[in-house]
Coordinates of C-alpha atoms in Angstrom, one line a residue:
X1 CA 38.6 -45.9 88.5
X2 CA 38.4 -42.5 89.9
X3 CA 36.7 -43.2 92.9
X4 CA 39.0 -46.4 93.5
X5 CA 42.0 -43.8 93.5
X6 CA 40.4 -41.8 95.7
X7 CA 39.9 -44.6 98.2
X8 CA 43.3 -45.6 98.4
X9 CA 44.3 -41.7 98.8
X10 CA 42.3 -41.2 101.6
X11 CA 43.0 -44.3 103.2
X12 CA 47.0 -43.4 103.2
X13 CA 46.0 -40.1 104.6
X14 CA 43.9 -41.5 107.7
X15 CA 47.6 -44.2 107.9
X16 CA 49.6 -41.5 107.9
X17 CA 47.7 -39.6 110.5
X18 CA 47.6 -42.5 113.1
X19 CA 51.4 -43.2 112.8
X20 CA 51.8 -39.1 113.4
X21 CA 49.7 -39.5 116.4
X22 CA 51.2 -42.3 117.8
X23 CA 54.6 -41.3 116.6
X24 CA 53.8 -38.1 118.8
X25 CA 52.3 -40.8 121.6
X26 CA 55.8 -42.8 121.7
X27 CA 57.7 -39.5 121.9
X28 CA 56.0 -37.8 124.5
X29 CA 55.7 -41.3 126.5
X30 CA 59.8 -41.7 126.6
X31 CA 60.5 -38.0 126.9
X32 CA 62.2 -38.3 130.4
X33 CA 61.1 -36.5 133.3
X34 CA 63.5 -33.5 134.6
X35 CA 64.4 -33.4 138.0
X36 CA 65.3 -29.9 139.2
X37 CA 68.2 -29.5 141.5
X38 CA 67.3 -27.1 144.9
X39 CA 69.0 -24.3 143.4
X40 CA 67.0 -24.6 139.9
X41 CA 63.5 -25.0 142.3
X42 CA 64.5 -22.0 144.6
X43 CA 65.6 -19.5 141.5
X44 CA 61.7 -20.9 139.7
X45 CA 60.3 -19.1 142.1
X46 CA 62.1 -15.6 142.3
X47 CA 60.2 -12.5 141.1
X48 CA 62.5 -11.1 138.6
X49 CA 63.1 -7.6 137.5
X50 CA 63.9 -7.6 133.3
X51 CA 66.3 -4.7 133.3
X52 CA 69.2 -5.1 130.7
X53 CA 72.3 -6.1 132.5
X54 CA 75.6 -7.0 130.9
X55 CA 78.6 -7.2 132.1
X56 CA 82.1 -7.8 129.7
X57 CA 83.8 -10.1 131.4
X58 CA 87.4 -9.2 129.3
X59 CA 86.8 -5.5 130.9
X60 CA 86.2 -6.8 134.2
X61 CA 89.5 -8.6 134.0
X62 CA 91.1 -5.4 132.9
X63 CA 89.6 -4.0 136.6
X64 CA 91.7 -6.6 138.7
X65 CA 94.9 -6.7 136.6
X66 CA 97.8 -6.3 138.7
X67 CA 100.2 -5.6 135.0
X68 CA 99.1 -1.6 135.2
X69 CA 100.0 -1.1 138.8
X70 CA 103.5 -3.1 138.4
X71 CA 104.3 -1.1 135.0
X72 CA 103.6 2.4 136.8
X73 CA 105.2 1.5 139.8
X74 CA 108.3 0.7 138.3
X75 CA 108.5 4.1 136.6
X76 CA 107.9 6.3 139.2
X77 CA 110.3 4.7 141.3
X78 CA 113.4 4.1 138.5
X79 CA 111.9 7.4 135.7
X80 CA 114.9 10.0 135.5
X81 CA 113.2 13.0 135.2
X82 CA 116.7 14.9 134.0
X83 CA 117.0 12.1 130.7
X84 CA 115.4 13.6 127.3
X85 CA 112.8 11.3 126.0
X86 CA 112.8 11.6 122.2
X87 CA 108.6 12.5 121.8
X88 CA 106.9 14.8 119.5
X89 CA 105.3 17.2 121.7
X90 CA 106.6 20.9 121.0
X91 CA 108.1 22.8 124.8
X92 CA 106.0 25.5 124.1
X93 CA 102.8 23.7 123.2
X94 CA 103.4 21.9 126.4
X95 CA 103.8 25.1 128.5
X96 CA 100.5 26.9 127.1
X97 CA 98.9 23.7 128.4
X98 CA 100.1 23.6 131.5
X99 CA 99.2 27.2 131.9
X100 CA 95.7 26.5 131.1
X101 CA 95.9 23.8 133.6
X102 CA 96.9 25.9 136.5
X103 CA 94.5 28.5 135.7
X104 CA 91.8 26.0 136.9
X105 CA 93.3 24.1 139.4
X106 CA 94.7 24.7 143.2
X107 CA 97.9 23.2 142.8
X108 CA 101.1 25.3 141.9
X109 CA 101.1 23.5 137.8
X110 CA 105.0 24.9 136.3
X111 CA 106.5 23.9 133.5
X112 CA 110.0 22.3 134.0
X113 CA 112.3 20.0 132.0
X114 CA 111.4 17.0 134.7
X115 CA 108.1 17.2 134.5
X116 CA 108.7 17.3 129.9
X117 CA 110.7 14.2 130.4
X118 CA 108.1 12.3 132.4
X119 CA 105.2 13.3 130.3
X120 CA 107.2 12.3 127.3
X121 CA 108.1 8.9 128.6
X122 CA 104.3 8.2 129.3
X123 CA 103.2 9.4 126.0
X124 CA 106.1 6.7 124.5
X125 CA 105.8 3.3 126.8
X126 CA 102.3 3.7 128.5
X127 CA 99.9 5.1 125.8
X128 CA 97.6 2.0 125.7
X129 CA 97.9 1.6 129.5
X130 CA 96.2 5.2 130.4
X131 CA 93.3 4.0 127.4
X132 CA 92.6 1.4 130.1
X133 CA 93.0 3.5 132.9
X134 CA 90.8 5.7 131.6
X135 CA 88.0 3.0 131.3
X136 CA 88.7 2.0 135.1
X137 CA 88.2 5.5 135.9
X138 CA 84.7 6.1 134.7
X139 CA 83.8 3.5 137.8
X140 CA 85.8 5.1 140.2
X141 CA 86.5 8.4 139.9
X142 CA 82.6 9.5 140.8
X143 CA 83.6 8.0 143.7
X144 CA 86.6 9.6 144.6
X145 CA 84.7 12.9 143.5
X146 CA 82.1 13.1 145.5
X147 CA 84.5 11.9 149.0
X148 CA 86.6 14.5 148.2
X149 CA 83.8 17.1 147.8
X150 CA 82.4 16.5 150.8
X151 CA 85.9 17.5 153.1
X152 CA 86.8 20.2 150.4
X153 CA 89.4 18.5 149.2
X154 CA 90.5 19.3 145.4
X155 CA 88.7 16.5 143.0
X156 CA 92.4 16.4 141.2
X157 CA 93.5 14.2 143.8
X158 CA 91.5 11.6 141.8
X159 CA 94.6 11.4 139.8
X160 CA 97.4 10.2 142.7
X161 CA 94.8 6.6 142.9
X162 CA 96.5 6.2 139.6
X163 CA 99.8 7.1 140.5
X164 CA 99.3 5.0 143.7
X165 CA 97.3 1.8 142.8
X166 CA 96.7 1.9 138.9
X167 CA 93.4 2.2 139.9
X168 CA 93.3 -1.4 141.3
X169 CA 91.8 -2.0 144.4
X170 CA 93.8 -5.2 145.5
X171 CA 97.1 -3.7 144.4
X172 CA 99.4 -4.7 147.2
X173 CA 103.1 -2.5 147.2
X174 CA 106.3 -4.9 148.9
X175 CA 105.9 -3.2 151.7
X176 CA 102.3 -4.4 152.3
X177 CA 100.7 -1.1 151.1
X178 CA 97.0 -2.0 149.9
X179 CA 94.6 -0.6 148.0
X180 CA 93.6 2.0 145.7
X181 CA 95.1 4.5 147.9
X182 CA 98.0 2.1 149.5
X183 CA 97.5 2.5 153.3
X184 CA 99.7 0.4 155.0
X185 CA 98.5 -1.6 158.3
X186 CA 98.9 1.0 161.0
X187 CA 97.7 3.6 158.7
X188 CA 94.5 1.9 157.8
X189 CA 94.1 1.1 161.2
X190 CA 94.1 5.3 162.3
X191 CA 91.2 5.4 160.2
X192 CA 89.5 3.3 161.4
X193 CA 89.5 0.6 158.6
X194 CA 88.9 -2.8 159.6
X195 CA 91.0 -5.5 158.4
X196 CA 90.9 -9.0 159.8
X197 CA 91.0 -12.5 158.5
X198 CA 87.4 -12.0 156.0
X199 CA 87.7 -8.3 155.3
X200 CA 89.7 -5.4 154.5
X201 CA 88.8 -2.0 154.4
X202 CA 91.8 -0.6 152.6
X203 CA 90.7 -2.2 149.7
X204 CA 86.9 -0.9 149.9
X205 CA 86.7 2.2 147.6
X206 CA 84.4 4.0 149.2
X207 CA 85.8 3.9 152.9
X208 CA 89.0 4.1 151.6
X209 CA 88.5 6.5 149.8
X210 CA 87.1 8.8 152.6
X211 CA 90.2 7.5 154.7
X212 CA 92.3 9.5 152.2
X213 CA 90.1 12.4 152.3
X214 CA 90.7 12.6 156.1
X215 CA 94.4 12.4 155.9
X216 CA 94.8 15.1 152.8
X217 CA 92.5 17.3 155.5
X218 CA 94.7 17.1 158.2
X219 CA 98.0 17.4 156.3
X220 CA 97.1 20.7 154.4
X221 CA 96.0 22.0 157.7
X222 CA 99.9 21.6 158.9
X223 CA 101.5 22.5 155.5
X224 CA 99.0 24.8 153.8
X225 CA 100.6 23.6 150.1
X226 CA 98.7 20.9 148.6
X227 CA 101.9 19.7 146.7
X228 CA 103.2 19.3 150.0
X229 CA 100.5 17.5 151.1
X230 CA 101.2 14.8 148.4
X231 CA 104.6 14.7 149.4
X232 CA 104.1 14.0 152.6
X233 CA 101.5 11.0 151.2
X234 CA 104.4 9.3 149.5
X235 CA 106.9 9.8 152.0
X236 CA 105.5 10.8 155.2
X237 CA 105.1 14.8 156.9
X238 CA 108.6 13.9 158.8
X239 CA 110.5 13.9 155.6
X240 CA 109.0 17.0 154.0
X241 CA 109.8 18.8 157.7
X242 CA 112.9 17.7 157.3
X243 CA 113.3 19.3 153.8
X244 CA 111.5 22.1 154.6
X245 CA 114.5 22.5 157.2
X246 CA 117.4 22.0 155.1
X247 CA 115.8 24.1 152.4
X248 CA 116.3 27.3 154.8
X249 CA 112.3 27.7 155.8
X250 CA 111.5 27.1 152.2
X251 CA 107.4 25.9 152.1
X252 CA 106.7 25.4 148.4
X253 CA 107.3 21.8 146.7
X254 CA 109.6 23.1 143.9
X255 CA 112.4 24.7 146.3
X256 CA 112.6 21.8 148.6
X257 CA 112.2 19.0 145.6
X258 CA 116.0 18.4 146.1
X259 CA 116.0 17.6 149.4
X260 CA 113.4 15.3 149.3
X261 CA 114.0 11.2 149.1
X262 CA 114.4 10.3 145.6
X263 CA 111.2 8.6 144.9
X264 CA 109.3 11.8 146.3
X265 CA 111.3 14.1 143.6
X266 CA 109.6 11.9 141.1
X267 CA 106.2 11.5 142.6
X268 CA 104.5 14.5 142.3
X269 CA 105.4 14.8 138.5
X270 CA 103.9 11.4 138.0
X271 CA 101.1 13.0 139.7
X272 CA 101.1 16.5 137.1
X273 CA 101.6 14.3 134.1
X274 CA 99.3 11.5 134.6
X275 CA 96.5 14.8 135.6
X276 CA 97.9 16.2 131.9
X277 CA 97.5 12.9 130.4
X278 CA 93.9 12.7 131.5
X279 CA 93.3 16.6 130.1
X280 CA 94.5 16.2 127.1
X281 CA 94.0 12.3 126.1
X282 CA 92.1 13.4 122.3
X283 CA 95.4 15.6 121.4
X284 CA 97.7 12.7 121.7
X285 CA 95.2 10.1 119.8
X286 CA 94.7 8.0 123.8
X287 CA 91.1 6.7 122.9
X288 CA 89.7 5.0 126.2
X289 CA 88.5 1.7 126.2
X290 CA 84.5 1.8 127.1
X291 CA 83.3 1.3 130.8
X292 CA 80.7 -1.5 131.0
X293 CA 80.0 -0.8 134.8
X294 CA 79.3 2.7 136.3
X295 CA 78.9 2.6 140.1
X296 CA 75.7 4.9 139.3
X297 CA 74.6 1.6 137.9
X298 CA 75.1 -0.2 141.3
X299 CA 73.9 -0.3 144.5
X300 CA 73.9 -2.0 148.5
X301 CA 72.2 -4.6 150.5
X302 CA 72.6 -5.5 153.8
X303 CA 73.7 -9.1 154.4
X304 CA 71.8 -11.1 157.2
X305 CA 74.0 -14.6 157.4
X306 CA 77.3 -15.0 155.9
X307 CA 77.3 -16.2 152.4
X308 CA 80.1 -17.3 149.3
X309 CA 80.1 -15.4 146.0
X310 CA 79.6 -18.3 144.7
X311 CA 76.2 -18.6 146.3
X312 CA 75.6 -15.1 145.4
X313 CA 76.5 -15.8 142.2
X314 CA 74.2 -19.3 141.5
X315 CA 71.2 -17.8 142.5
X316 CA 71.4 -14.4 140.8
X317 CA 72.9 -15.8 137.5
X318 CA 76.4 -13.6 137.4
X319 CA 79.9 -14.3 137.7
X320 CA 81.9 -14.2 140.6
X321 CA 84.5 -12.0 138.8
X322 CA 81.9 -9.0 139.0
X323 CA 80.6 -9.6 142.2
X324 CA 84.4 -10.1 143.2
X325 CA 84.9 -6.4 141.2
X326 CA 82.6 -4.8 142.9
X327 CA 83.6 -5.9 146.7
X328 CA 87.1 -6.0 146.6
X329 CA 87.3 -5.5 150.2
X330 CA 86.1 -9.1 151.4
X331 CA 89.3 -11.0 150.9
X332 CA 88.0 -14.5 150.6
X333 CA 85.2 -14.7 148.5
X334 CA 82.9 -14.9 151.8
X335 CA 80.6 -12.0 153.1
X336 CA 80.9 -12.1 157.0
X337 CA 78.3 -11.6 159.2
X338 CA 79.1 -10.0 162.8
X339 CA 76.8 -10.0 165.5
X340 CA 76.2 -6.3 166.1
X341 CA 77.6 -5.3 162.6
X342 CA 76.4 -4.5 159.1
X343 CA 78.1 -5.8 156.7
X344 CA 76.9 -5.1 152.7
X345 CA 77.3 -6.6 149.1
X346 CA 77.3 -4.1 146.2
X347 CA 75.7 -5.2 143.0
X348 CA 74.2 -4.2 140.1
X349 CA 70.9 -2.5 140.7
X350 CA 68.6 -5.1 138.7
X351 CA 70.2 -7.2 140.9
X352 CA 69.7 -5.9 143.8
X353 CA 66.0 -6.0 142.8
X354 CA 66.3 -9.7 142.3
X355 CA 68.3 -10.0 146.1
X356 CA 65.8 -7.9 147.8
X357 CA 62.4 -9.7 146.3
X358 CA 63.4 -12.6 147.1
X359 CA 65.5 -12.7 150.4
X360 CA 63.6 -15.6 152.1
X361 CA 64.4 -18.0 149.5
X362 CA 67.8 -16.6 148.9
X363 CA 68.6 -17.3 152.8
X364 CA 67.1 -20.6 152.8
X365 CA 69.2 -21.6 149.6
X366 CA 72.2 -20.6 151.5
X367 CA 71.8 -22.5 154.6
X368 CA 70.9 -25.7 152.8
X369 CA 74.0 -24.9 150.8
X370 CA 76.4 -24.1 154.0
X371 CA 75.0 -26.9 155.7
X372 CA 75.4 -29.6 152.6
X373 CA 79.3 -28.4 151.8
X374 CA 79.9 -28.6 155.7
X375 CA 79.0 -31.9 155.9
X376 CA 80.9 -33.6 152.7
X377 CA 83.7 -31.8 153.8
X378 CA 83.8 -33.2 157.3
X379 CA 83.5 -37.0 155.2
X380 CA 86.3 -36.0 152.8
X381 CA 88.6 -34.8 155.6
X382 CA 87.8 -37.8 157.8
X383 CA 87.8 -40.6 154.8
X384 CA 90.6 -42.8 154.1
X385 CA 91.2 -46.0 152.8
X386 CA 90.6 -48.6 155.9
X387 CA 92.2 -52.0 156.3
X388 CA 91.6 -54.8 158.5
X389 CA 95.1 -55.1 160.3
X390 CA 96.3 -58.4 160.6
X391 CA 97.0 -60.5 163.5
X392 CA 100.7 -60.3 164.6
X393 CA 102.1 -63.6 164.5
X394 CA 105.0 -63.4 167.1
X395 CA 106.8 -66.3 165.1
X396 CA 107.0 -64.3 162.5
X397 CA 108.4 -61.2 164.2
X398 CA 110.7 -63.3 166.4
X399 CA 112.5 -65.9 163.6
X400 CA 111.9 -62.9 160.9
X401 CA 110.4 -64.8 158.5
X402 CA 109.5 -62.2 156.5
X403 CA 110.2 -58.6 155.2
X404 CA 108.0 -56.0 154.5
X405 CA 108.3 -53.9 151.1
X406 CA 105.9 -50.5 151.1
X407 CA 104.3 -49.9 147.6
X408 CA 105.3 -46.6 146.0
X409 CA 103.7 -44.9 143.0
X410 CA 104.5 -47.1 140.0
X411 CA 105.2 -49.9 141.7
X412 CA 103.0 -53.4 140.2
X413 CA 103.4 -56.7 141.3
X414 CA 106.0 -57.9 138.7
X415 CA 108.5 -55.0 139.3
X416 CA 108.5 -56.2 143.2
X417 CA 108.3 -59.7 142.6
X418 CA 111.6 -59.0 140.0
X419 CA 113.4 -56.9 142.9
X420 CA 113.4 -59.5 145.6
X421 CA 113.5 -62.8 142.7
X422 CA 110.2 -64.0 143.8
X423 CA 107.6 -64.8 141.5
X424 CA 104.1 -63.2 141.8
X425 CA 101.6 -65.8 142.8
X426 CA 104.2 -66.2 146.0
X427 CA 103.2 -62.6 146.9
X428 CA 99.6 -62.9 146.3
X429 CA 100.3 -66.6 148.3
X430 CA 101.6 -64.3 151.4
X431 CA 99.4 -61.6 151.3
X432 CA 96.2 -63.0 150.3
X433 CA 95.8 -61.6 147.0
X434 CA 93.4 -62.3 144.5
X435 CA 94.4 -60.2 141.5
X436 CA 97.7 -58.5 140.4
X437 CA 96.3 -55.2 141.5
X438 CA 98.1 -53.4 144.6
X439 CA 97.2 -50.2 146.6
X440 CA 99.8 -47.8 146.8
X441 CA 100.8 -47.1 150.3
X442 CA 100.3 -51.2 151.3
X443 CA 103.1 -53.3 153.0
X444 CA 103.3 -56.6 151.4
X445 CA 105.3 -59.1 152.5
X446 CA 108.0 -61.1 151.5
X447 CA 109.4 -64.3 152.5
X448 CA 113.1 -64.1 153.7
X449 CA 115.5 -66.3 151.6
X450 CA 119.0 -66.7 152.0
X451 CA 119.6 -65.9 147.7
X452 CA 117.3 -63.0 148.9
X453 CA 118.9 -59.4 147.9
X454 CA 120.0 -56.7 149.7
X455 CA 117.1 -55.0 151.2
X456 CA 115.5 -51.9 149.4
X457 CA 113.1 -51.1 151.7
X458 CA 113.1 -50.8 155.8
X459 CA 112.3 -53.7 158.0
X460 CA 108.8 -52.8 159.4
X461 CA 106.5 -55.2 162.1
X462 CA 103.0 -56.0 161.6
X463 CA 101.9 -53.4 163.9
X464 CA 103.3 -50.6 161.0
X465 CA 101.5 -52.6 158.5
X466 CA 98.4 -52.2 160.4
X467 CA 99.0 -48.4 160.7
X468 CA 100.2 -48.0 156.9
X469 CA 97.8 -45.5 155.8
X470 CA 98.7 -43.3 159.3
X471 CA 102.5 -43.3 158.0
X472 CA 100.9 -41.9 154.3
X473 CA 98.7 -39.7 155.9
X474 CA 95.6 -42.2 154.8
X475 CA 96.6 -41.5 151.3
X476 CA 93.5 -41.6 149.5
X477 CA 95.7 -41.6 146.1
X478 CA 94.9 -45.5 146.6
X479 CA 91.0 -45.0 146.0
X480 CA 88.9 -43.3 143.5
X481 CA 87.8 -40.1 145.4
X482 CA 86.1 -36.5 145.6
X483 CA 87.5 -33.7 147.8
X484 CA 84.6 -30.5 148.3
X485 CA 87.0 -27.2 148.6
X486 CA 86.1 -25.8 151.6
X487 CA 86.9 -22.0 153.0
X488 CA 90.8 -22.0 153.4
X489 CA 91.8 -24.1 150.9
X490 CA 93.9 -23.8 148.2
X491 CA 95.5 -26.3 145.7
X492 CA 98.9 -26.3 148.1
X493 CA 97.3 -27.2 151.0
X494 CA 94.8 -29.8 149.3
X495 CA 97.8 -31.8 147.3
X496 CA 99.6 -31.8 150.9
X497 CA 96.7 -33.1 152.2
X498 CA 96.1 -36.2 150.0
X499 CA 99.7 -37.1 149.4
X500 CA 99.3 -35.5 145.5
X501 CA 101.0 -32.7 144.0
X502 CA 99.5 -29.5 142.4
X503 CA 100.1 -30.7 138.7
X504 CA 98.4 -34.2 139.7
X505 CA 95.1 -32.0 140.7
X506 CA 95.3 -29.4 137.7
X507 CA 95.3 -32.9 135.5
X508 CA 92.8 -34.8 137.1
X509 CA 90.6 -31.8 137.3
X510 CA 91.5 -30.0 133.7
X511 CA 92.0 -27.3 135.7
X512 CA 93.9 -24.5 133.2
X513 CA 95.1 -22.0 136.7
X514 CA 95.3 -22.5 140.4
X515 CA 92.4 -20.7 141.5
X516 CA 89.8 -23.1 142.7
X517 CA 86.3 -22.3 144.0
X518 CA 84.9 -22.3 147.4
X519 CA 82.3 -25.5 147.2
X520 CA 84.1 -26.9 144.4
X521 CA 84.4 -30.9 143.9
X522 CA 87.9 -31.5 143.1
X523 CA 89.3 -35.2 141.9
X524 CA 91.8 -36.4 144.0
X525 CA 92.9 -39.9 142.5
X526 CA 92.2 -42.4 139.8
X527 CA 94.7 -44.8 140.8
X528 CA 94.8 -48.1 142.1
X529 CA 92.6 -50.7 143.8
X530 CA 92.5 -51.1 147.0
X531 CA 92.5 -55.0 147.7
X532 CA 91.4 -54.9 151.4
X533 CA 87.8 -55.0 152.5
X534 CA 86.9 -51.3 153.6
X535 CA 85.3 -51.1 156.8
X536 CA 81.7 -50.2 155.6
X537 CA 81.5 -46.4 155.6
X538 CA 78.4 -44.4 155.1
X539 CA 79.2 -41.8 152.4
X540 CA 76.6 -38.8 152.4
X541 CA 76.0 -37.3 148.8
X542 CA 74.9 -34.2 147.4
X543 CA 73.6 -35.1 143.2
X544 CA 77.0 -36.9 142.9
X545 CA 78.5 -39.6 145.2
X546 CA 81.4 -38.3 147.6
X547 CA 83.5 -41.1 146.6
X548 CA 83.3 -44.0 144.6
X549 CA 85.1 -47.0 144.3
X550 CA 86.1 -48.7 141.3
X551 CA 85.1 -52.4 140.4
X552 CA 88.4 -54.8 140.0
X553 CA 88.4 -55.6 136.5
X554 CA 90.9 -58.3 134.7
X555 CA 92.0 -55.8 132.1
X556 CA 93.7 -53.6 134.6
X557 CA 95.0 -50.3 133.0
X558 CA 96.9 -47.3 135.5
X559 CA 98.1 -44.3 135.1
X560 CA 102.0 -43.1 135.1
X561 CA 102.9 -39.8 136.1
X562 CA 106.8 -39.0 134.3
X563 CA 109.0 -37.9 136.9
X564 CA 112.4 -35.6 136.2
X565 CA 114.9 -38.1 134.7
X566 CA 112.4 -40.2 133.1
X567 CA 112.7 -42.2 129.9
X568 CA 110.0 -44.1 127.4
X569 CA 113.2 -47.6 128.4
X570 CA 113.4 -46.6 131.9
X571 CA 109.2 -46.5 132.3
X572 CA 109.0 -49.7 130.5
X573 CA 111.6 -51.7 132.8
X574 CA 108.8 -50.9 135.6
X575 CA 106.4 -52.9 134.0
X576 CA 107.4 -56.5 132.9
X577 CA 106.1 -57.6 129.4
X578 CA 105.5 -54.0 128.4
X579 CA 107.9 -52.5 125.7
X580 CA 108.5 -49.0 124.5
X581 CA 106.6 -49.7 121.4
X582 CA 103.7 -50.7 123.7
X583 CA 104.0 -47.5 125.4
X584 CA 104.0 -45.1 122.4
X585 CA 101.3 -47.2 120.7
X586 CA 98.5 -47.1 123.9
X587 CA 99.6 -42.8 124.1
X588 CA 99.7 -42.0 120.6
X589 CA 103.3 -41.0 121.0
X590 CA 105.0 -40.9 117.5
X591 CA 108.6 -40.1 119.0
X592 CA 110.6 -40.4 122.4
X593 CA 109.9 -37.2 123.3
X594 CA 108.1 -37.1 127.3
X595 CA 108.3 -34.8 129.4
X596 CA 107.6 -34.2 133.8
X597 CA 104.5 -34.3 134.9
X598 CA 102.6 -35.9 131.7
X599 CA 100.0 -38.7 132.0
X600 CA 101.3 -42.2 130.4
X601 CA 98.3 -45.2 130.0
X602 CA 99.8 -48.5 131.1
X603 CA 97.8 -51.5 130.0
X604 CA 97.8 -55.2 130.8

């Protein structure tokens, strides 16, 4: 009996083992082969430097945010130095600190009521802003100090970039001054900063700071006073010279201050107030936010061919926002290549190591990707739904037996038939339609009758029918199609090109902002089915089909975008047989509250 039981146990064990092997074999057999993309195959060959590299995306957003710049600019332009601010800072204590600052600075830092008011105003209203600015300063101040030391410019001038641009290289004033040091176009050109469609070196931290340093040196040679140099930087040397004359020849800033433009009167005190807050931030409870990227952790590499930020980001597995932060002088997210000139890309040092070690593969992929995008974009721009032009019958034109109605968004055969007091079957017969679907932009033939109502659409001849697509710029909304974003595109230009709206593009592509990346594939339309047989067109694709046509369906469903003035009642009237209850049911609407731009599904 025991032997029998043992035999059963052994038999069961072997059965389980065989089943497990068969299951494993089955799993191995049905496991699909994963096909690598060209990008992944390129990256799989990379030699990698495994240094730790992490960038806090929220912090990087702070680096390119313009809200601090807007706030500080408004403060400096509107702050009233004569208005006392209620903020806890004893005057005697402030005087002691200003004396201590003055002892180790070439600037004439002395107490006055206006300076106290500005310092207290910043403490009361801008504590949080200065906390964020101090994080940014960890990246930018070493750049400034290095440039100023070479020209023997006081290192304290670095605080001027806080006043000028809130340490934002993308800051642009209402007058067009640009970059960390807010150079006007003419001044930038004067100091040999390149400004063209791809590049604006006023936003380059290194080159713009070198130009600023050169300017400061020249102005000090003229005025011999650093406060007057700052005043000339704000209002121009001409205004400073006028103020000196009007003051009777005095040459100290505090002596000619009242003769300077109003903004400049608050400009130097704002600079000194900024210097004070950076020096004594701990005493006032200002805790600098952390800085994840520091300048000494980055390096540059020369670019041998034009490439986009997206291509670099895809190859090096890093966010585009980080590349934009480190390379603010490239205006279009593209590093150009000009014959005979060198252009550099700044990256974290570990990414530089990966780039330099794998340059042949990187440039091979960039060439491949650029060629594919160029091909797809040309096809996207040129492609349009094509119809076979009808042969014009003179008798029809002469006798005006037919008139034509151009189909608009929201139309269907039922609505058109009702408008002209004809039947749907007659419309289908006259236009050789095999289903109830009709493309937007098509001209529908309607036989004229004596009892026909007053025309609601202009009459066009057969020739106009043949070029109906051209009249509407060949609206691709008549087919389900995609579009590959190319250089210079934005949502507005794409919407205009394809006869749609920015709101519709955002809805179709689930976009939360108006920003689109170069090379991104956008869905342009998921509209009605084109009934006409299209001219055969060869469409290139890259991993996905660039254009796709919907197959006809018996159960037609279309989307309706709510317009201003629409109601559920007015929309239901556009679709014969459709009730308000139907629309609410199809779209899970509990009340009748609809808003312009809202997408409604219409079935049946």
